[in-house]
Short mmCIF file of C-alpha atoms in Angstrom, two decimals:
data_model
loop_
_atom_site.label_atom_id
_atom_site.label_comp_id
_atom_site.label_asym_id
_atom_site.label_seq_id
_atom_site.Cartn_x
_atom_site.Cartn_y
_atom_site.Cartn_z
CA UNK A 1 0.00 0.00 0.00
CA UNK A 2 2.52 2.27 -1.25
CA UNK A 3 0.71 4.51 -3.04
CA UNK A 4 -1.16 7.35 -0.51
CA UNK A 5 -4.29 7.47 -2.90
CA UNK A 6 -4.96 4.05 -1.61
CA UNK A 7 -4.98 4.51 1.85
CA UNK A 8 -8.34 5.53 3.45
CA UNK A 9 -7.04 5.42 7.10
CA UNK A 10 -9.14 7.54 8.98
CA UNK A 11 -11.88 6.75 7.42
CA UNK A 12 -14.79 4.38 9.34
CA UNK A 13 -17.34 1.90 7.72
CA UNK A 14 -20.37 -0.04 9.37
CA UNK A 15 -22.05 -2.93 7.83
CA UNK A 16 -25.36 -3.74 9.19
CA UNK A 17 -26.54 -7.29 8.10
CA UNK A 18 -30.29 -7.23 8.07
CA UNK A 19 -30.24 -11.36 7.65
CA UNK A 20 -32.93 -13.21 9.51
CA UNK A 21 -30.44 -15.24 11.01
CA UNK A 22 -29.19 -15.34 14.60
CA UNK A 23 -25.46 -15.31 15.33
CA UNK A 24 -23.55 -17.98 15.14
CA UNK A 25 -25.85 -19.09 12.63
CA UNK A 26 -24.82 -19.19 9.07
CA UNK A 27 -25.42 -15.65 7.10
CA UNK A 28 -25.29 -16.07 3.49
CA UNK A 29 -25.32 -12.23 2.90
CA UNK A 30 -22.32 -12.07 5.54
CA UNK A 31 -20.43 -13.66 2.74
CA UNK A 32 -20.44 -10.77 0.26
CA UNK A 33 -20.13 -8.85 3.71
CA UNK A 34 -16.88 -10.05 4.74
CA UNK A 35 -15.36 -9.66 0.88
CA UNK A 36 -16.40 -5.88 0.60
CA UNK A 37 -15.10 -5.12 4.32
CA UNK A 38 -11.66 -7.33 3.69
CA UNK A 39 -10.97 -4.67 0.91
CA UNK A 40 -11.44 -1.68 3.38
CA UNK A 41 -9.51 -3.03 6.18
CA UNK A 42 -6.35 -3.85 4.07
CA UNK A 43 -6.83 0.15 2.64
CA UNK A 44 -7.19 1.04 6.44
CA UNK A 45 -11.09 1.65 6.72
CA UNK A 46 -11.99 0.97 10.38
CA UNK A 47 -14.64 -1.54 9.79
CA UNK A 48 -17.70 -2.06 12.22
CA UNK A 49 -20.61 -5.49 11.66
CA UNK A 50 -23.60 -5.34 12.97
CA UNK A 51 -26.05 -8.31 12.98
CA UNK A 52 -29.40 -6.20 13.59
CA UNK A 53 -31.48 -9.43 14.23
CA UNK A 54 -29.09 -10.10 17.83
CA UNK A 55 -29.91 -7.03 19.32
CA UNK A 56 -33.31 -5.86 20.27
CA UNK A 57 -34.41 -3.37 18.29
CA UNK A 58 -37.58 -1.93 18.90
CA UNK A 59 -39.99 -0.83 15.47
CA UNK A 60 -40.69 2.66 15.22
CA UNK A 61 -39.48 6.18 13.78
CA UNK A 62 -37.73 7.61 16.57
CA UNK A 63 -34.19 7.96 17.79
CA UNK A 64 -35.04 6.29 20.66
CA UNK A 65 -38.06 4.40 21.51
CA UNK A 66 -37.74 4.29 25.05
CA UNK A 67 -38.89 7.47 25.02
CA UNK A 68 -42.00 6.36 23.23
CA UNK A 69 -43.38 3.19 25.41
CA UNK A 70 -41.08 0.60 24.64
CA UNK A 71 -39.01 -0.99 27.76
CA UNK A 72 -35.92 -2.01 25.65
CA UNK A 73 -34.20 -0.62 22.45
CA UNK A 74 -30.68 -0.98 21.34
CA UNK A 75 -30.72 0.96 18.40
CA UNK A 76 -29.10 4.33 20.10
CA UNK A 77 -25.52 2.13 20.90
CA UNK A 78 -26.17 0.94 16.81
CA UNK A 79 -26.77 4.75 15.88
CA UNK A 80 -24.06 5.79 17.73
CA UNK A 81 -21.70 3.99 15.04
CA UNK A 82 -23.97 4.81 12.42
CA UNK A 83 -22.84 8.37 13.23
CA UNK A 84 -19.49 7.79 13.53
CA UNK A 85 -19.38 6.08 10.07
CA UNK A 86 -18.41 8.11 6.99
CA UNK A 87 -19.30 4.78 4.70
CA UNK A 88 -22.82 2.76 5.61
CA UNK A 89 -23.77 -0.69 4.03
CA UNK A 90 -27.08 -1.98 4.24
CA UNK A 91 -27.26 -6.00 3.56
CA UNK A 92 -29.48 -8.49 3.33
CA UNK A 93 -31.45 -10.79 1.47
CA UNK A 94 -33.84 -11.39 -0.57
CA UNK A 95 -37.53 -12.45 0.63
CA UNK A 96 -40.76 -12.97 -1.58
CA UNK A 97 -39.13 -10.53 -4.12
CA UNK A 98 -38.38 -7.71 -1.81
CA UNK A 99 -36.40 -6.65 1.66
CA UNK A 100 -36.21 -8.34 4.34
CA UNK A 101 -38.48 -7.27 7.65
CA UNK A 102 -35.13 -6.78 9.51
CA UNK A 103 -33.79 -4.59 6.68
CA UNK A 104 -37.22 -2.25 6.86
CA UNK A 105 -36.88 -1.98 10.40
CA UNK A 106 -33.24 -0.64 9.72
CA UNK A 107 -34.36 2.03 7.39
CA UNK A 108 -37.41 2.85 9.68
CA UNK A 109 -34.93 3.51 12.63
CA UNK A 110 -32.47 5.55 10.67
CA UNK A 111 -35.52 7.76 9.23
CA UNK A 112 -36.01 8.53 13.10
CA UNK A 113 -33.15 10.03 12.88
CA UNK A 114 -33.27 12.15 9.74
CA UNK A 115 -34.28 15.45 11.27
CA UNK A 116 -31.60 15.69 13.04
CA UNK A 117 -28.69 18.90 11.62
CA UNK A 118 -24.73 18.94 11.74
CA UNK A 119 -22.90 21.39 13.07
CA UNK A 120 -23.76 23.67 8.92
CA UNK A 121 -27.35 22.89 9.59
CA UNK A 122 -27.75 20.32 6.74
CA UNK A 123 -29.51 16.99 7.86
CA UNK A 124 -27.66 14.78 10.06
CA UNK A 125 -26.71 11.80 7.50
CA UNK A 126 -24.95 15.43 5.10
CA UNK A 127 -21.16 14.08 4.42
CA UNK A 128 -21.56 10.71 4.37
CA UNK A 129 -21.68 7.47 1.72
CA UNK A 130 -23.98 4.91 1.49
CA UNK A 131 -24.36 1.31 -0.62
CA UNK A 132 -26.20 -2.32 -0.25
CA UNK A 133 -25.25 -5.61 -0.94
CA UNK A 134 -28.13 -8.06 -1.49
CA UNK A 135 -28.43 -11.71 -1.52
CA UNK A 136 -30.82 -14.56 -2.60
CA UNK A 137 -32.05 -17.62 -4.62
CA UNK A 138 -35.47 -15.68 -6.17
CA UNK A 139 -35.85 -12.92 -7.87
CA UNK A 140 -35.65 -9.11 -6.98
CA UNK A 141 -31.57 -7.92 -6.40
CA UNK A 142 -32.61 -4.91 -8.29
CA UNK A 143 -35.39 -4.26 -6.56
CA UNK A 144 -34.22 -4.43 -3.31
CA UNK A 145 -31.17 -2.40 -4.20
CA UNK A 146 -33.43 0.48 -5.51
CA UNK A 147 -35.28 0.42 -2.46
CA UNK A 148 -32.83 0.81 -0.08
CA UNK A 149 -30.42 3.31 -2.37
CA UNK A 150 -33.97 4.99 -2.03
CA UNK A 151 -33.89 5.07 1.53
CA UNK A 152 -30.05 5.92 1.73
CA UNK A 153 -30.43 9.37 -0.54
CA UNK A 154 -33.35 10.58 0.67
CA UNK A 155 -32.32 10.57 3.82
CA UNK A 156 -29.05 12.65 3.31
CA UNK A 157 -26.68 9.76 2.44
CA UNK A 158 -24.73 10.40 -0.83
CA UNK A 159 -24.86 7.68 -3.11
CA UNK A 160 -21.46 6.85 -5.75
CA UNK A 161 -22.15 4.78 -8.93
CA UNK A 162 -22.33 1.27 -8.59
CA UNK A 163 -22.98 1.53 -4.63
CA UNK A 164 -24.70 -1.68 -4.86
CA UNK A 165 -23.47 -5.57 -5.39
CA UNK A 166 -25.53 -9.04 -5.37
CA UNK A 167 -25.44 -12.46 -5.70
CA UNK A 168 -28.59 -14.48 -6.83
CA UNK A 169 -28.85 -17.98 -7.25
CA UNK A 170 -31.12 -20.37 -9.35
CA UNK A 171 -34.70 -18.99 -9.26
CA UNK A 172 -36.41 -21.40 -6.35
CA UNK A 173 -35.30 -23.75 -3.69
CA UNK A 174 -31.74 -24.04 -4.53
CA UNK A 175 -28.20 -23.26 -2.73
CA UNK A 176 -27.86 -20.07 -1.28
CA UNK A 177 -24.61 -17.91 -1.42
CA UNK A 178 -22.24 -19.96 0.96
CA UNK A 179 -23.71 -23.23 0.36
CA UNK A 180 -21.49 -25.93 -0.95
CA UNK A 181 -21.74 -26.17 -5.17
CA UNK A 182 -23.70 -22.19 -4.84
CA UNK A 183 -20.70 -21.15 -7.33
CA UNK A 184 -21.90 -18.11 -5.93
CA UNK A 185 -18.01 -17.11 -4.15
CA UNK A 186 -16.54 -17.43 -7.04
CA UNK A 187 -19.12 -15.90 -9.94
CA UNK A 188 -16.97 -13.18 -11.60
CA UNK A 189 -19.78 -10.72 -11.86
CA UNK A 190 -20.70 -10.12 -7.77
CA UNK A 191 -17.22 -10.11 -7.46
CA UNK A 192 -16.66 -7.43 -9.77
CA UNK A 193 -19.74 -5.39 -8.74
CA UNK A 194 -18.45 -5.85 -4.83
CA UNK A 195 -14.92 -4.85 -5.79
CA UNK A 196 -16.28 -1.40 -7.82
CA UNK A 197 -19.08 -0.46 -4.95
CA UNK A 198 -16.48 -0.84 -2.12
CA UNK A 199 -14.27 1.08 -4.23
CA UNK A 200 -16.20 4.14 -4.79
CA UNK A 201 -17.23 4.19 -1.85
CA UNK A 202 -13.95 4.75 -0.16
CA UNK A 203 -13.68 7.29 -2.97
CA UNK A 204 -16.21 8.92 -2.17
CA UNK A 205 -16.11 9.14 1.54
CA UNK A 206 -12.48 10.60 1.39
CA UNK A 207 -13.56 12.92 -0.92
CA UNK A 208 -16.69 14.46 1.03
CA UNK A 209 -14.10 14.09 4.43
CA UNK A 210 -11.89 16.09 2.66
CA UNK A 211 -14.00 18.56 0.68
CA UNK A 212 -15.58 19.37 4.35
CA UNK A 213 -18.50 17.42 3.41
CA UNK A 214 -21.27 18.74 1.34
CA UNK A 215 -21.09 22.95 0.58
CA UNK A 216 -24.00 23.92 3.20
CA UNK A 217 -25.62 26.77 0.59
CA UNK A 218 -29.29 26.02 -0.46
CA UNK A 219 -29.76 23.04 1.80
CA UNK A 220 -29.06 24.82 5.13
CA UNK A 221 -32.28 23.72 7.79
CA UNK A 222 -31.70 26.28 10.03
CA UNK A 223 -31.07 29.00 7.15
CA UNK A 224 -34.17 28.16 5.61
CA UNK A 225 -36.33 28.48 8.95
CA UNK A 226 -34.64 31.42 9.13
CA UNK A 227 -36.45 33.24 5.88
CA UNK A 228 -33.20 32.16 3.61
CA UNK A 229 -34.78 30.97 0.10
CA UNK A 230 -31.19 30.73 -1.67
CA UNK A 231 -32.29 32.32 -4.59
CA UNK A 232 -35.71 30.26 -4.92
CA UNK A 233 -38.00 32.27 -7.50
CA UNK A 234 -40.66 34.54 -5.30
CA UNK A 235 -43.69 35.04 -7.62
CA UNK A 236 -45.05 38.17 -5.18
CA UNK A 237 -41.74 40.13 -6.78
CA UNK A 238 -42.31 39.54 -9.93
#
């Protein structure tokens, strides 16, 4: 790693696998996971995993939902690294066609969160990257991969080209990802599309840490409840 352009130290990722699957239990979506977060850690990305489904996460739109009737939430320690991420990977797979419940919850909890400003008065999630990696033996990578993109850029995330990567096996029951004879490892295509999202990613996170993060003029919260307009048309002048 001789060349400085292709060191990213300083920069943080999380992962957050939104499998149905309890730890230690196999994760077939951990698979493309752990190939997309190898790449970071040997560029010096501080890599973070989350398994959502071991920690009790409570449904709802809210930072916190303690505050909101529910005895137990863990999401604020999870949102606490979500914050301290410049890079944020949503995973999971596939289920009848679309995302799984786990991976809704996910973008339901980080929504809660969405009003929230930085320091310029943008929204909180200003600055930072986001990409998914989605797994499956039916239908629907694409889908899924809009969906949570979606999610990602509407909430503030920035989004590179090719931020998303899949795997998808033989339409029906059939070997998933990690299974034995899958092929699924070793098919040149996820591995390409893995290699180029974690890529720009890293790109793109050191460029918005570097830049200062995304110019605050005409998307400033607080200068907009102020009376700012940044130069929006005002049809009583005209």
């Amino acid at each position: 790693m001789s060349d400085p352009t292709l060191d990213f130290t300083g920069l943080r990722a999380l992962f957050i696998n939104c499998t149905l699957t309890r730890s230690p239990g196999i994760s077939n979506t951990q698979g493309l996971v752990d190939a997309s977060a190898s790449i970071m850690a040997e560029h010096g990305v501080a890599v973070d995993i989350v398994r959502a489904v071991d920690h009790d996460i409570a449904p709802g739109v809210w930072p916190d939902m303690r505050d909101h009737g529910w005895s137990v939430d863990e999401w604020p320690g999870i949102f606490e690294k979500v914050l301290a991420a410049h890079i944020l990977v949503l995973a999971g797979p596939i289920w009848l066609g679309d995302n799984s419940s786990m991976m809704k919850k996910i973008h339901e909890r980080l929504y809660g969160g969405s009003h929230l400003l930085n320091d310029a008065g943008q929204y909180l999630y200003y600055g930072r990257v986001g990409g998914c990696l989605i797994t499956g033996n039916e239908d629907g990578v694409k889908h899924c991969a809009q969906n949570v993109l979606y999610t990602l850029q509407h909430i503030g995330y920035t989004i590179p080209p090719q931020a998303d990567a899949g795997w998808i096996g033989e339409i029906g029951p059939g070997p998933s990802f990690l299974d034995p004879g899958s092929g699924g490892p070793d098919n040149d295509f996820t591995k390409r599309n893995t290699t180029f999202m974690t890529w720009n990613l890293m790109h793109f996170a050191r460029m918005l840490r570097d830049g200062g993060g995304v110019p605050a003029h005409g998307n400033d919260r607080r200068g907009w409840d102020a009376g700012s307009r940044f130069d929006l048309p005002n049809p009583e002048y005209r």
